[in-house]
């Protein structure tokens, strides 16, 4: 098992990981930050919608959906 | 008046608590100079009337986002802050709680959906949470009323919270430590609602279920709408029409006034649908035809909203909408537009960028027929079977699609990606649903009714001065040729500016063929917004944007009318 850094769309459904960073300008990481998606947080990918739709993850006791564009800027460390 | 403000994240049941504290009748207000709406009501405390404000749902209190800034201002103006917190999602909710603590106002915390959290295996040490925050924490189940009395009494004990560190960079660590101390999670077997939550967001089964749900919703709206129309029609015919018939002869000596009030007599009698008088057709169409469908529509939509289904539809459809340059949440104003375009366009406020709002509003006014109009389309074409109706809807959908793609390329501007929480399913709370229905209906009557009256008055005046026959005399031979419909029908299509539903009604006695009816209905839906929509577009986007939208509408209606006339 090694640690690999992937983006949210690259995670497999059901896989768990730790957020290590969010790329983007000022406003965007903040939007995730106030929702409780911050570096160090454990997340689990639930799945993604068809046709390039949003990625659904569970994060703490909540479920979040992120559009592809946003999701591909969230870096997650997973064990593979 | 002293003020209490309810502050909390979206989907934490804030409005249910608001309804429980104030009753069904609330007033929707707009914060001056902004597009942010909130609810206002009153409560009696110790023989004193307090104002209760339901602030917009927010995750934080930053100054860059309008809704958050206004919530911050509402807190600054308040005497007591009630922070509504979802017990099932304490950690995320505490972020806002900490920001409220920074304000230092007398505060209490309402820990809502307490029962839900327990069922999901979440235990919260309330005494400890209260001790750490330094304010009373009251567990409530807003939908059943449990804890509401205690919450109300706790207002007396509202105190400024313990100071929190102003270091925002380490805020989550601080919250993490608090969560560690007060929350305990234990494993619970997934329940039916959890399973349903998974199935309805699944890319394949979810889409299928969405289709079934939306179709079911439409059948339900139709069923309820028709039922109500049946009831009202009876009332109108038994009581209102005879009353008009008795009043009408008194106006024989002032024919112009009689003309404006009762309209044209059809076979010597006042006709509710066709006379076009202010107190005949002007009363009948909004109350007898439009209102029943609008009631039915908002009832069903409110139900879907409160169950928590709409975010799922938004997520499922976001991939599709995104290809059109739109946001999954476009579905919400679009669905509202199917009731009446006016609230649909108002609801574009939930979209983040101005560009996107304008595009969605234009798409609504061009491609989404309102409930009243649909009722008449179905009424006019229903007897010819299913396919003419399908052609009308299909054409409108294709036009909608084409313009979405075109506008994506024509209108530059930033289109933010979807970011939403998916709230767990909840059992709906009837009182909150009816309260929302009431607010929306009142909004509709206030927005639409005066315009219908003024519109009919205008039509009657213009008709008396032969203005319309002049205009249609000039342009209708031309239009009639491209669209293949009789010249008299063109006059009514122009009148459609005032009320589209009414124009469809007026086309009926002309004896058009099925093809002509299909074309007339499509054109009527597309070529101009009704007066109410026109006014709202103007108010929300200004003249320049409105003119752009109008050009789009007139040009595409002319083209589509011609295409249909050629190929059908």
CSV table of N, CA and C in Angstrom, one decimal, chain B residues 96-161:
chain,number,residue,atom,x,y,z
B,96,UNK,N,-20.6,28.4,11.5
B,96,UNK,CA,-21.4,29.6,11.5
B,96,UNK,C,-21.7,30.0,13.0
B,97,UNK,N,-21.9,29.0,13.8
B,97,UNK,CA,-22.1,29.3,15.3
B,97,UNK,C,-20.9,30.1,15.8
B,98,UNK,N,-19.7,29.7,15.4
B,98,UNK,CA,-18.5,30.4,15.9
B,98,UNK,C,-18.5,31.9,15.4
B,99,UNK,N,-18.9,32.0,14.1
B,99,UNK,CA,-18.9,33.4,13.6
B,99,UNK,C,-19.9,34.2,14.3
B,100,UNK,N,-21.1,33.6,14.6
B,100,UNK,CA,-22.1,34.4,15.4
B,100,UNK,C,-21.5,34.7,16.8
B,101,UNK,N,-20.8,33.8,17.4
B,101,UNK,CA,-20.2,34.1,18.7
B,101,UNK,C,-19.3,35.3,18.6
B,102,UNK,N,-18.6,35.5,17.5
B,102,UNK,CA,-17.7,36.6,17.3
B,102,UNK,C,-18.4,37.9,17.4
B,103,UNK,N,-19.7,37.9,17.1
B,103,UNK,CA,-20.5,39.1,17.1
B,103,UNK,C,-20.9,39.6,18.5
B,104,UNK,N,-20.9,38.6,19.4
B,104,UNK,CA,-21.1,38.9,20.9
B,104,UNK,C,-22.5,39.4,21.2
B,105,UNK,N,-23.5,39.0,20.4
B,105,UNK,CA,-24.9,39.4,20.7
B,105,UNK,C,-25.5,38.3,21.7
B,106,UNK,N,-26.5,38.7,22.5
B,106,UNK,CA,-27.2,37.7,23.3
B,106,UNK,C,-27.7,36.6,22.3
B,107,UNK,N,-27.3,35.3,22.6
B,107,UNK,CA,-27.6,34.2,21.7
B,107,UNK,C,-28.2,33.0,22.4
B,108,UNK,N,-29.0,32.3,21.7
B,108,UNK,CA,-29.3,30.9,22.1
B,108,UNK,C,-29.2,30.0,20.9
B,109,UNK,N,-28.9,28.7,21.2
B,109,UNK,CA,-28.8,27.8,20.1
B,109,UNK,C,-29.9,26.8,20.1
B,110,UNK,N,-30.6,26.7,18.9
B,110,UNK,CA,-31.7,25.7,18.8
B,110,UNK,C,-31.1,24.5,18.1
B,111,UNK,N,-31.0,23.4,18.8
B,111,UNK,CA,-30.4,22.1,18.2
B,111,UNK,C,-31.5,21.4,17.6
B,112,UNK,N,-31.7,21.6,16.3
B,112,UNK,CA,-32.9,21.1,15.6
B,112,UNK,C,-32.7,19.6,15.1
B,113,UNK,N,-33.8,19.0,14.8
B,113,UNK,CA,-33.8,17.6,14.2
B,113,UNK,C,-33.0,16.7,15.2
B,114,UNK,N,-33.3,16.9,16.4
B,114,UNK,CA,-32.6,16.2,17.5
B,114,UNK,C,-32.9,14.7,17.4
B,115,UNK,N,-34.2,14.4,17.1
B,115,UNK,CA,-34.7,13.0,17.0
B,115,UNK,C,-34.0,12.2,15.9
B,116,UNK,N,-33.9,12.9,14.8
B,116,UNK,CA,-33.2,12.4,13.6
B,116,UNK,C,-31.8,12.0,13.9
B,117,UNK,N,-31.1,12.9,14.5
B,117,UNK,CA,-29.7,12.7,14.8
B,117,UNK,C,-29.5,11.4,15.7
B,118,UNK,N,-30.4,11.3,16.7
B,118,UNK,CA,-30.3,10.2,17.6
B,118,UNK,C,-30.5,8.9,16.8
B,119,UNK,N,-31.5,8.9,15.9
B,119,UNK,CA,-31.7,7.7,15.1
B,119,UNK,C,-30.5,7.3,14.2
B,120,UNK,N,-29.7,8.3,13.8
B,120,UNK,CA,-28.6,8.1,13.0
B,120,UNK,C,-27.3,7.8,13.8
B,121,UNK,N,-27.5,7.6,15.1
B,121,UNK,CA,-26.4,7.2,16.0
B,121,UNK,C,-25.5,8.3,16.4
B,122,UNK,N,-26.1,9.6,16.4
B,122,UNK,CA,-25.3,10.7,16.8
B,122,UNK,C,-25.8,11.2,18.2
B,123,UNK,N,-24.9,11.1,19.2
B,123,UNK,CA,-25.3,11.6,20.5
B,123,UNK,C,-24.5,12.9,20.9
B,124,UNK,N,-25.3,13.8,21.4
B,124,UNK,CA,-24.6,15.1,21.7
B,124,UNK,C,-24.9,15.5,23.2
B,125,UNK,N,-23.8,15.8,23.8
B,125,UNK,CA,-23.8,16.2,25.2
B,125,UNK,C,-24.2,17.6,25.3
B,126,UNK,N,-25.6,17.9,25.5
B,126,UNK,CA,-26.1,19.2,25.4
B,126,UNK,C,-25.5,20.1,26.5
B,127,UNK,N,-25.5,19.6,27.7
B,127,UNK,CA,-25.0,20.4,28.8
B,127,UNK,C,-23.6,20.9,28.6
B,128,UNK,N,-22.8,20.0,28.0
B,128,UNK,CA,-21.4,20.4,27.8
B,128,UNK,C,-21.3,21.4,26.7
B,129,UNK,N,-22.1,21.2,25.6
B,129,UNK,CA,-22.0,22.1,24.5
B,129,UNK,C,-22.4,23.5,24.9
B,130,UNK,N,-23.5,23.5,25.8
B,130,UNK,CA,-23.9,24.8,26.3
B,130,UNK,C,-22.9,25.5,27.2
B,131,UNK,N,-22.2,24.6,28.0
B,131,UNK,CA,-21.1,25.1,28.8
B,131,UNK,C,-20.0,25.7,28.0
B,132,UNK,N,-19.6,25.0,27.0
B,132,UNK,CA,-18.4,25.4,26.2
B,132,UNK,C,-18.7,26.7,25.4
B,133,UNK,N,-20.0,26.7,24.8
B,133,UNK,CA,-20.3,27.9,24.1
B,133,UNK,C,-20.7,29.1,24.9
B,134,UNK,N,-21.2,28.8,26.2
B,134,UNK,CA,-21.6,29.9,27.1
B,134,UNK,C,-23.0,30.4,26.8
B,135,UNK,N,-23.8,29.7,26.0
B,135,UNK,CA,-25.2,30.1,25.8
B,135,UNK,C,-26.1,28.9,26.0
B,136,UNK,N,-27.4,29.2,26.2
B,136,UNK,CA,-28.3,28.0,26.3
B,136,UNK,C,-28.4,27.3,25.0
B,137,UNK,N,-28.5,25.9,25.1
B,137,UNK,CA,-28.6,25.1,23.9
B,137,UNK,C,-29.9,24.3,24.1
B,138,UNK,N,-30.9,24.5,23.2
B,138,UNK,CA,-32.2,23.8,23.4
B,138,UNK,C,-32.4,22.8,22.3
B,139,UNK,N,-32.6,21.5,22.7
B,139,UNK,CA,-32.9,20.5,21.6
B,139,UNK,C,-34.3,20.7,21.2
B,140,UNK,N,-34.6,20.7,19.9
B,140,UNK,CA,-35.9,20.8,19.4
B,140,UNK,C,-36.2,19.9,18.2
B,141,UNK,N,-37.4,19.5,18.0
B,141,UNK,CA,-37.8,18.8,16.8
B,141,UNK,C,-38.9,19.7,16.2
B,142,UNK,N,-38.5,20.7,15.4
B,142,UNK,CA,-39.4,21.7,14.9
B,142,UNK,C,-40.6,21.2,14.3
B,143,UNK,N,-40.5,20.1,13.5
B,143,UNK,CA,-41.7,19.6,12.7
B,143,UNK,C,-42.8,19.1,13.7
B,144,UNK,N,-42.4,18.6,14.8
B,144,UNK,CA,-43.4,18.1,15.7
B,144,UNK,C,-43.8,19.1,16.8
B,145,UNK,N,-43.0,20.1,16.9
B,145,UNK,CA,-43.3,21.1,17.9
B,145,UNK,C,-42.6,20.9,19.2
B,146,UNK,N,-41.9,19.7,19.3
B,146,UNK,CA,-41.2,19.4,20.5
B,146,UNK,C,-40.0,20.4,20.8
B,147,UNK,N,-40.0,20.9,22.0
B,147,UNK,CA,-39.0,21.8,22.4
B,147,UNK,C,-39.2,23.3,22.0
B,148,UNK,N,-40.2,23.5,21.2
B,148,UNK,CA,-40.5,24.9,20.8
B,148,UNK,C,-40.8,25.8,22.0
B,149,UNK,N,-41.6,25.3,22.9
B,149,UNK,CA,-42.0,26.1,24.1
B,149,UNK,C,-40.7,26.4,24.9
B,150,UNK,N,-39.9,25.4,25.1
B,150,UNK,CA,-38.7,25.6,25.8
B,150,UNK,C,-37.8,26.6,25.1
B,151,UNK,N,-37.7,26.5,23.8
B,151,UNK,CA,-36.9,27.5,23.0
B,151,UNK,C,-37.4,28.9,23.3
B,152,UNK,N,-38.7,29.0,23.2
B,152,UNK,CA,-39.4,30.4,23.4
B,152,UNK,C,-39.0,30.9,24.8
B,153,UNK,N,-39.1,30.0,25.8
B,153,UNK,CA,-38.8,30.5,27.2
B,153,UNK,C,-37.3,30.8,27.4
B,154,UNK,N,-36.5,30.1,26.6
B,154,UNK,CA,-35.0,30.3,26.7
B,154,UNK,C,-34.6,31.6,26.2
B,155,UNK,N,-35.5,32.3,25.4
B,155,UNK,CA,-35.1,33.6,24.9
B,155,UNK,C,-34.8,34.5,26.0
B,156,UNK,N,-35.4,34.3,27.2
B,156,UNK,CA,-35.1,35.2,28.4
B,156,UNK,C,-33.7,35.0,28.9
B,157,UNK,N,-33.1,33.8,28.6
B,157,UNK,CA,-31.8,33.5,29.1
B,157,UNK,C,-30.7,33.7,28.1
B,158,UNK,N,-31.0,34.4,27.0
B,158,UNK,CA,-30.0,34.6,26.0
B,158,UNK,C,-28.9,35.5,26.5
B,159,UNK,N,-27.7,35.1,26.4
B,159,UNK,CA,-26.6,35.9,26.9
B,159,UNK,C,-25.5,35.9,25.8
B,160,UNK,N,-24.6,36.9,25.9
B,160,UNK,CA,-23.5,36.9,24.9
B,160,UNK,C,-22.6,35.6,25.1
B,161,UNK,N,-22.2,35.0,24.1
B,161,UNK,CA,-21.5,33.7,24.2
B,161,UNK,C,-20.0,34.0,24.7
